[in-house]
C-alpha positions in Angstrom: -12.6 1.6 65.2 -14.2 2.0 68.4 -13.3 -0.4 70.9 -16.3 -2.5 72.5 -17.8 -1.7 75.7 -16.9 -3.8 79.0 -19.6 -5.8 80.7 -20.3 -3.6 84.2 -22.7 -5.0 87.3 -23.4 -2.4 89.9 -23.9 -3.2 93.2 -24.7 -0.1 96.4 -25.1 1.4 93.2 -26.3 5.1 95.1 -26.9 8.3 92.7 -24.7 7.1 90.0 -21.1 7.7 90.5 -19.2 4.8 90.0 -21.3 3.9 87.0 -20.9 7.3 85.8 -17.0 7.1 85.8 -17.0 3.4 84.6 -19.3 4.2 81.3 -16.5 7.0 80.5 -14.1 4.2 81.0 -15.6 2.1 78.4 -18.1 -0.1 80.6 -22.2 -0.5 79.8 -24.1 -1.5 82.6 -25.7 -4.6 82.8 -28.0 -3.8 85.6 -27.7 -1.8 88.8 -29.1 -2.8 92.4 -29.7 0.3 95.3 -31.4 -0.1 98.4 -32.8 4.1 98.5 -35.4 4.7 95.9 -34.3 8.3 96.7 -31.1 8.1 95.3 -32.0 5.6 92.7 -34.8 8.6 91.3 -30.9 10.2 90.8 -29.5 7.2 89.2 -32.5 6.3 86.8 -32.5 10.2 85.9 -28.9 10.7 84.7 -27.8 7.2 84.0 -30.9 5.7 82.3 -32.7 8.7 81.3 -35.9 8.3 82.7 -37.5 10.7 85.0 -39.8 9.4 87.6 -41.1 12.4 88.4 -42.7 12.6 84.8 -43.8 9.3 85.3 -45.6 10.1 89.0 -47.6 13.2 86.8 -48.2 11.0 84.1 -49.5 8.4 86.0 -47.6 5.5 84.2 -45.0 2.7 85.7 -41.4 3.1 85.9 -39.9 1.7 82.6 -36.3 1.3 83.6 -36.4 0.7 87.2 -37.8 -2.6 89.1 -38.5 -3.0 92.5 -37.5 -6.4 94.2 -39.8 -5.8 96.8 -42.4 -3.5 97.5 -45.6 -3.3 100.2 -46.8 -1.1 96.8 -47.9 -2.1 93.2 -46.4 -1.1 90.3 -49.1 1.8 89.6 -48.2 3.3 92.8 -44.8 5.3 91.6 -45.2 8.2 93.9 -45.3 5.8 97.0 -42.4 3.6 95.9 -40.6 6.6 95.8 -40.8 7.8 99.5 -41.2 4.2 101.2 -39.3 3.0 103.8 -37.0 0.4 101.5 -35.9 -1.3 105.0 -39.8 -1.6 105.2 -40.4 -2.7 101.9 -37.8 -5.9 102.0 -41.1 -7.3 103.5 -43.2 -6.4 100.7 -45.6 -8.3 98.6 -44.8 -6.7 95.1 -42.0 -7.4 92.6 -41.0 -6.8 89.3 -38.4 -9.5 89.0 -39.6 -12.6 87.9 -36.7 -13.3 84.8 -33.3 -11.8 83.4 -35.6 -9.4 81.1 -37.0 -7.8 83.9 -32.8 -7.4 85.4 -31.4 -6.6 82.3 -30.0 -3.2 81.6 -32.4 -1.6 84.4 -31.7 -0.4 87.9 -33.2 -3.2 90.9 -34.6 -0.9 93.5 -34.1 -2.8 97.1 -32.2 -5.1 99.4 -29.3 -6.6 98.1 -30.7 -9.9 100.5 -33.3 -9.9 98.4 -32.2 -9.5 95.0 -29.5 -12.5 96.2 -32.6 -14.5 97.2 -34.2 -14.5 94.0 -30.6 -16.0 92.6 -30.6 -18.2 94.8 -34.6 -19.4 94.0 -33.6 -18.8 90.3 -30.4 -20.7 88.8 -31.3 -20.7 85.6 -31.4 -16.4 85.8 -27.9 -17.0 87.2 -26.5 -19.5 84.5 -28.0 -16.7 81.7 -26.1 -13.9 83.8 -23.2 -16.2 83.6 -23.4 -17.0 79.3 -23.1 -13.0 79.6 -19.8 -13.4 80.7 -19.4 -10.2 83.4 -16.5 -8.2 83.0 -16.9 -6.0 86.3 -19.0 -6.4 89.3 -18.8 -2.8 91.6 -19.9 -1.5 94.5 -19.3 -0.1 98.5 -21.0 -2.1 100.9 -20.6 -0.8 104.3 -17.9 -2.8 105.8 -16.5 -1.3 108.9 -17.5 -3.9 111.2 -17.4 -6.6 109.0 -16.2 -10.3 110.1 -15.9 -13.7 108.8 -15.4 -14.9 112.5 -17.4 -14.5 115.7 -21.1 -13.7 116.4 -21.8 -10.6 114.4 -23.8 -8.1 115.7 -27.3 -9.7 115.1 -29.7 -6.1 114.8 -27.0 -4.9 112.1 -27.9 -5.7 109.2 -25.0 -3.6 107.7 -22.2 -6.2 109.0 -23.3 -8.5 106.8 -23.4 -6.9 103.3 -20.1 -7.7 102.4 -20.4 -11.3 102.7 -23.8 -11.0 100.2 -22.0 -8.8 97.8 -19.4 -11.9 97.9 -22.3 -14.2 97.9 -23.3 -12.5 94.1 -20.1 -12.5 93.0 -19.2 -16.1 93.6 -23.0 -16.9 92.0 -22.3 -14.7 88.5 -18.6 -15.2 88.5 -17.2 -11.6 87.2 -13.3 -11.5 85.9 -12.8 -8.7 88.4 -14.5 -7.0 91.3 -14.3 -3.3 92.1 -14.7 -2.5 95.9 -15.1 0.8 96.9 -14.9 1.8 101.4 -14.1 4.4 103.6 -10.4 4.7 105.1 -12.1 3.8 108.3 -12.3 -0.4 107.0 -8.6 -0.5 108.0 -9.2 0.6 111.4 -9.7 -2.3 114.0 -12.4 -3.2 115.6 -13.0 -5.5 118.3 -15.6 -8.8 118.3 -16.0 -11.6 120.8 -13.0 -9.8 122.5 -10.3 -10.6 119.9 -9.6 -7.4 117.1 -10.2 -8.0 113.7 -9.6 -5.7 110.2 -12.5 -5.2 108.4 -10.7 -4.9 105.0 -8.9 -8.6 105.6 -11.8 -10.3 106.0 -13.6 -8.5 103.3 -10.7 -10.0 101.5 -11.1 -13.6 103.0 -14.8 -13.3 101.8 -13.6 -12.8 98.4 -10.8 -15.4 98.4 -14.1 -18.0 99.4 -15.6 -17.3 96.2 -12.2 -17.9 94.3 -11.4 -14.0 93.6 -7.3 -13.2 94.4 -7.8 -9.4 95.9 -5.1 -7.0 95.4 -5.9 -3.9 98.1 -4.6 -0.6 98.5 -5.8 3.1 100.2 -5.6 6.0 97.8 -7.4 9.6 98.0 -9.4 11.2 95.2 -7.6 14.5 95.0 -4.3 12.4 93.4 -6.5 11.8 90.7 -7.8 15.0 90.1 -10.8 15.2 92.0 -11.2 18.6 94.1 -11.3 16.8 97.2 -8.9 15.5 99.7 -10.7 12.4 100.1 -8.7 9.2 101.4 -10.4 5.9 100.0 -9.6 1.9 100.5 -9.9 0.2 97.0 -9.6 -3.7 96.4 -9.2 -5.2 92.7 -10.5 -9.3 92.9 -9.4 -10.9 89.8 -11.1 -14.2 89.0 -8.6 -16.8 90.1 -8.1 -17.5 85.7 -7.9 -13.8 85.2 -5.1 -13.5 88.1 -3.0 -16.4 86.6 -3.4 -14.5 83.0 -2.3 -11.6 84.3 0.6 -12.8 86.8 2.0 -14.1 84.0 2.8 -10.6 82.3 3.7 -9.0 85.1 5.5 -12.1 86.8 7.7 -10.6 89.5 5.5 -7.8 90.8 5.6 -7.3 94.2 2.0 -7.1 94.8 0.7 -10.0 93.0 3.5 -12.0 94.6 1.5 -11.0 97.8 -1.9 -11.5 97.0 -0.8 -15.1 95.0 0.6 -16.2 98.7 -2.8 -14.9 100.7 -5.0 -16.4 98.2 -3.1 -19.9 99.0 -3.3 -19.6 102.9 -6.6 -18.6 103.0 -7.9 -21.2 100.3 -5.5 -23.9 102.4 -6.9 -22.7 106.2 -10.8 -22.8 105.6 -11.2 -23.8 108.3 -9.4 -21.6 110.7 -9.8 -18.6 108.7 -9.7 -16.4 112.4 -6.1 -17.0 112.6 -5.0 -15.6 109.1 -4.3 -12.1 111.0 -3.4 -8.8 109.5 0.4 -9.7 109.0 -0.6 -12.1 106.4 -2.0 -9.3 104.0 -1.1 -6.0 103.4 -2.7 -2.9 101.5 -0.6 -0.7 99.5 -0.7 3.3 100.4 -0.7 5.9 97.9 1.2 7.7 100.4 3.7 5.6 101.3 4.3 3.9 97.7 3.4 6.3 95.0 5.7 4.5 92.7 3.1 1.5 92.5 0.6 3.4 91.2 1.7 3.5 88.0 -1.1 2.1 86.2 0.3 -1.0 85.6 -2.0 -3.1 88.9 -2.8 0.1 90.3 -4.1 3.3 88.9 -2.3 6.0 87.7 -1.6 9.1 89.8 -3.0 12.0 87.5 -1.9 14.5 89.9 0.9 15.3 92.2 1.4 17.0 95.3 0.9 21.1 94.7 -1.2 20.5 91.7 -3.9 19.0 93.4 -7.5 21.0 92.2 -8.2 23.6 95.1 -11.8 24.9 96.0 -11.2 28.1 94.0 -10.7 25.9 90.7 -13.5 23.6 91.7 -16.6 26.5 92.6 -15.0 29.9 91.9 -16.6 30.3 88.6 -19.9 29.4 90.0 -20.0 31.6 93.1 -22.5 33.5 93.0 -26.5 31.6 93.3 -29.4 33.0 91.7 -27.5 33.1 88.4 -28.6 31.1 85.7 -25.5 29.4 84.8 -26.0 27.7 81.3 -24.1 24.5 80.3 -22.7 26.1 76.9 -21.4 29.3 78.6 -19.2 27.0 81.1 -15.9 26.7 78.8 -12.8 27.0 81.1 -11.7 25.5 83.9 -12.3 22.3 86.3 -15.8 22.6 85.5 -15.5 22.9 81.7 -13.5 19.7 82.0 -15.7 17.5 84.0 -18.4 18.4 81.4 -16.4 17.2 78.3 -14.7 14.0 80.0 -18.4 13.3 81.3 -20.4 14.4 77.9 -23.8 14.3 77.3 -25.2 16.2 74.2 -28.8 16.2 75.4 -28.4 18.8 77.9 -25.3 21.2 76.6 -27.2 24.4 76.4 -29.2 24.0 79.5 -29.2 25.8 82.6 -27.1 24.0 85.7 -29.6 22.5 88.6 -28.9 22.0 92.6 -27.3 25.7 93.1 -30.1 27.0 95.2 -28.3 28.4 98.3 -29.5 27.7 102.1 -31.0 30.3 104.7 -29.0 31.5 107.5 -29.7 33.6 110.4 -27.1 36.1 111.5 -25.4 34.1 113.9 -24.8 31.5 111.6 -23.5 34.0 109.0 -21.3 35.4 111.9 -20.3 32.3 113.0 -19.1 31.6 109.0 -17.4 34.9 108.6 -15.1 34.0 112.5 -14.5 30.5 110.4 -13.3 32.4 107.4 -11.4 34.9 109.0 -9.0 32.1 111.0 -8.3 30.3 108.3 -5.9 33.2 107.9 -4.2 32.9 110.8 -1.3 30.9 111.8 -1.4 27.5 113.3 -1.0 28.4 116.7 -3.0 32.0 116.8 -6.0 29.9 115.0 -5.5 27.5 118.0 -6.1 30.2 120.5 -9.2 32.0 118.5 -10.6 28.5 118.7 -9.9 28.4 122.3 -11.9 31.8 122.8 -14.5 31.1 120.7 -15.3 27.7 122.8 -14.8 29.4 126.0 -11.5 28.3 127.5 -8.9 30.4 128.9 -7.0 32.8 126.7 -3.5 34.2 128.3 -3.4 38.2 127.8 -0.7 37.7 125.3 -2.8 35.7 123.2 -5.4 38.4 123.5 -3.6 41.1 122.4 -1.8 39.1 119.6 -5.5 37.9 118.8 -6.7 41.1 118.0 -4.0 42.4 116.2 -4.8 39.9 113.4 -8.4 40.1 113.7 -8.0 43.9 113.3 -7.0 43.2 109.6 -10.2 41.5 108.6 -13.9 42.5 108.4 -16.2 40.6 110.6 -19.7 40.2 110.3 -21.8 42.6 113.1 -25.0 43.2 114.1 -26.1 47.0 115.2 -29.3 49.2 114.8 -28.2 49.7 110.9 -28.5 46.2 110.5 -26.1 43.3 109.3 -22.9 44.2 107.9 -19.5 44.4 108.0 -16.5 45.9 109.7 -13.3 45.7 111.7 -13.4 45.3 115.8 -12.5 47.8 117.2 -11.2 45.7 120.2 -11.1 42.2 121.3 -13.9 42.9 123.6 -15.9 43.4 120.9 -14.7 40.1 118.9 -15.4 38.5 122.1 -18.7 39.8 122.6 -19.1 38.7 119.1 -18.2 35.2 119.7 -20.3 34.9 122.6 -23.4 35.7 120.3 -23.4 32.8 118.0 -22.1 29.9 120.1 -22.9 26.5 118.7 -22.7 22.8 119.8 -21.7 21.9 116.3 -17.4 22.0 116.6 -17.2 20.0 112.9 -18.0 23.4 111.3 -14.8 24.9 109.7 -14.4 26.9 106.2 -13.2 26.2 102.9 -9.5 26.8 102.1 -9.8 28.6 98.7 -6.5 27.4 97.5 -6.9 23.8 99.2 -9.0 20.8 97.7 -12.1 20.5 99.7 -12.0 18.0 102.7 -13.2 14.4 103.0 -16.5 14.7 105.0 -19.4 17.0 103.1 -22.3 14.7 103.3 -23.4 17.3 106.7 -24.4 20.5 104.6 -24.0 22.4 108.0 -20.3 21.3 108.5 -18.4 23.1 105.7 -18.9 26.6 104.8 -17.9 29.0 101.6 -14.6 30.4 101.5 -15.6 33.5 100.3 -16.3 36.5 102.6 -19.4 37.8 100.3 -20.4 34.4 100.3 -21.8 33.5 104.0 -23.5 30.4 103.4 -23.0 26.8 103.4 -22.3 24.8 99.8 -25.1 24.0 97.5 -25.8 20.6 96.2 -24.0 21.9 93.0 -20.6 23.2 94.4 -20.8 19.9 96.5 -20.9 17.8 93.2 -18.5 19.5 91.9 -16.1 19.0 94.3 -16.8 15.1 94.1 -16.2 16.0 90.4 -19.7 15.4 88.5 -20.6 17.0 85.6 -23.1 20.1 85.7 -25.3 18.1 83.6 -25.8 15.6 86.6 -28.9 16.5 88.1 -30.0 15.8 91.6 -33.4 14.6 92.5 -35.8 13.8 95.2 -35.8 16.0 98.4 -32.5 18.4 99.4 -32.2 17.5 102.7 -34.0 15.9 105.5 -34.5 15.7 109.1 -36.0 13.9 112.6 -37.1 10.0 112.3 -36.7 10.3 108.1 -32.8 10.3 108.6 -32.6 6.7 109.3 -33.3 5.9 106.0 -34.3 8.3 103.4 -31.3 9.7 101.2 -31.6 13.3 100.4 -29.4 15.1 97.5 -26.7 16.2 100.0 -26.3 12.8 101.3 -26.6 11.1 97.8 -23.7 13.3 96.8 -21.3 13.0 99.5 -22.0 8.8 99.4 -21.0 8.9 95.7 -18.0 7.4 94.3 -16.3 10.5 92.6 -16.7 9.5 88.8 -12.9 10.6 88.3 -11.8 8.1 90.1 -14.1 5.8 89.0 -13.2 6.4 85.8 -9.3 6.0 86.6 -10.2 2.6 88.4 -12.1 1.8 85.3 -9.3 2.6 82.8 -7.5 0.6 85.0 -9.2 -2.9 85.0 -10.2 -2.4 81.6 -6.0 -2.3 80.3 -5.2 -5.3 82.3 -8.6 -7.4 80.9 -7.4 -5.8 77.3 -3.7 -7.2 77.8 -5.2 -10.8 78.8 -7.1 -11.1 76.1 
């Protein structure tokens, strides 16, 4: 018999990640709320099935997907689609008037906004409530988040956390699901006193009766390709906790968040001096034993199994190849497409692989990238050191081209572009000096390494692969934040100038997204312990 599908809200709700992974966890979204109408043409594409594009051509309004606010009507598609959404919070148009218009579709705009209408509307809330939520998800930004002190009044992203708290405490989930960067447990300082953005996130939550159980994992311990470090906090309804405290009665982390969810309900009032001692998040790192899927999820890899880049993109290497769905049937990508199914599209041809143009010295530049990866720490130290222009002894020189003297670099003569061996380490020097750049975040893949954290830049990372001088498609890039081939990516690939500041291009979209793995595993997770309460 199959088992009956979790309630699931989605808040920052981006291209679809986190939902993705939570459906294959056994969740069914209720509705969905993103502030980029870029990456929510992604999200209403592969997680609601409608294509707004075909709706532009067709001239007909989106089915699926509501705006909260608009400066555009309903018939106007095509300009909903590239507005300004930081614009459009000032809009006259919605499509929200009643939970029919919410329910099961994806709210397009300001979280502010969407919590205004609740606010306006409490008999939408008390219907959302008769629903009874099981899950409410999302990653506000939160680095400079602060319960205390005058925030930061022309930054509108330090206060996100407190509306996604705000909706929380308004539709009263059993659990929340709070996805950041590693950077929320970093201090920062406010009115002159440092503060942790990850314990006053949790204060937030403890205001709106949720007991938060925190802890830093990274994607590539749960088989994501990607060595990608992430701050995660469960908040179980204060009822829910008590139910599940009881089974698990003398574990050491609900022991710890019981005693911060009593000092910060008992200090209200004085919530600046609850300081970081009072709290603590649990490391994947430095207690692997915890994550045991018991509270916290379970590790589905371990150190030297983790899924390298070669795994990952090794099977798709090669662009301009039409790589069909059906013909994919070994490997890390075979597996994402079966744990991440979708019968519709099974024999079509993969999307987003279209590679990027380079000019010579940026293929150069990839190939010098490449080549060091080879080297030892120190020698790949002092090739860094003569590629950026500092001193070099003579030793390192000569010890410099004796390794660089196994490898091919990429040259530049009267026969054209190809490649060859230096003959010196003049001529790798000359070489260098050819394709300098401003840009020292550029580095290459390791093939037999996961891929790193950062790859929402296209320009930072480059292939492994000396045949392959170019920087990663949208494809390899969602494949290393482990979505399916299936997952398409829409709206523009990349963009550029004054557009930056807020439009969310494919690259972007994917290196924002939750990896659906983990979501998944975070899924599997909450659903057990809401299963064992009931």
């Amino acid at each position: 018999m199959k088992s009956k599908k979790l309630k699931h809200i989605e808040l920052f709700a981006g291209c679809g990640g986190m939902s993705l992974g939570l459906e294959a966890a056994g969740f069914q979204l209720f509705f969905a709320n993103e502030l980029s109408p870029m990456a929510g043409e992604t999200f209403a594409y592969n997680i609601l099935d409608e294509d707004l594009q075909e709706k532009v051509s067709e001239n007909i309004s989106a089915k699926n997907v509501k705006w909260i606010r608009s400066n555009f009507s309903k018939s106007m598609l095509s300009e909903r689609l590239r507005e300004n959404p930081f614009k459009a919070s000032e809009g006259k148009f919605t499509d929200i008037n009643n939970l029919q218009d919410i329910k099961g579709n994806l709210l397009v705009g300001d979280i502010d906004k969407l919590l205004e209408f609740l606010d306006n509307n409490p008999e939408v809330v008390s219907e959302i409530q008769k629903e009874k939520i099981d899950l409410l998800s999302g990653g506000p930004p939160c680095q400079s988040f602060s319960l205390a002190g005058k925030r930061e009044k022309d930054n509108h992203k330090n206060l996100l956390p407190l509306s996604f708290a705000r909706i929380a405490g308004l539709v009263k989930p059993k659990v929340i699901l709070l996805e950041n960067v590693k950077g929320i447990t970093s201090p920062f300082t406010e009115d002159g006193e440092k503060h942790y953005a990850w314990l006053e996130v949790s204060k937030a939550f403890v205001l709106q009766g949720y007991v938060p159980v925190c802890m830093m994992l990274n994607s590539k311990y749960f088989g994501v390709a990607q060595n990608r470090p992430r701050f995660i906090l469960f908040a179980f309804r204060f009822d829910v906790f008590t139910k599940i405290k009881a089974i698990y009665s003398d574990n050491v982390l609900l022991e710890k968040s019981a005693d911060f969810f009593e000092k910060v309900t008992q200090n209200r009032e004085t919530l600046s001096n609850i300081k970081e001692e009072s709290f603590k998040y649990f490391d994947i790192e430095d207690f692997p034993k915890l994550f045991n899927g018991e509270i916290l999820p379970k590790l589905t890899r371990t150190a030297g199994k983790f899924v390298s880049a070669i795994e990952a993109i090794g099977d798709i290497r090669r662009t301009g190849v039409n790589y069909r769905l059906d013909k994919i049937t070994n490997g890390y990508g075979s597996m994402l497409n079966d744990t991440f199914r979708k019968e519709s599209v099974q024999g079509s041809e993969i999307k987003n692989h279209d590679p990027r143009e380079h000019t010579f010295s940026v293929k150069a530049r990839f190939r010098f990238y490449q080549v060091i990866n080879e080297f030892q720490n120190g020698l790949r130290r002092s090739a860094i050191d003569l590629f950026t222009g500092r001193d070099v002894s003579e030793e390192k020189l000569e010890r410099l081209f004796e390794e660089f003297s196994k490898y091919n670099l990429y040259f530049k003569d009267n026969q054209g572009e190809h490649y060859r061996r230096p003959k010196n380490i003049h001529e790798v020097d000359l070489l260098i000096k050819s394709i300098p750049t401003k840009k020292h975040s550029q580095r290459a893949l390791h093939e037999f390494e996961p891929a790193p954290a950062q790859l929402t830049i296209p320009d930072d990372i480059c292939h492994y692969h000396m045949e392959t001088l170019r920087t990663m498609t949208v494809r390899e890039m969602a494949r290393f934040q482990s979505f399916p081939d299936w997952f398409e990516f829409r709206s523009k690939v990349t963009t550029g100038g004054i557009s930056r500041k807020f439009e969310v291009p494919q690259y972007t979209q994917v290196g924002n997204a939750v990896p659906p793995l983990l979501a998944k595993s975070l899924g599997e997770t909450i659903k057990r312990l809401l299963t064992r309460i009931k």
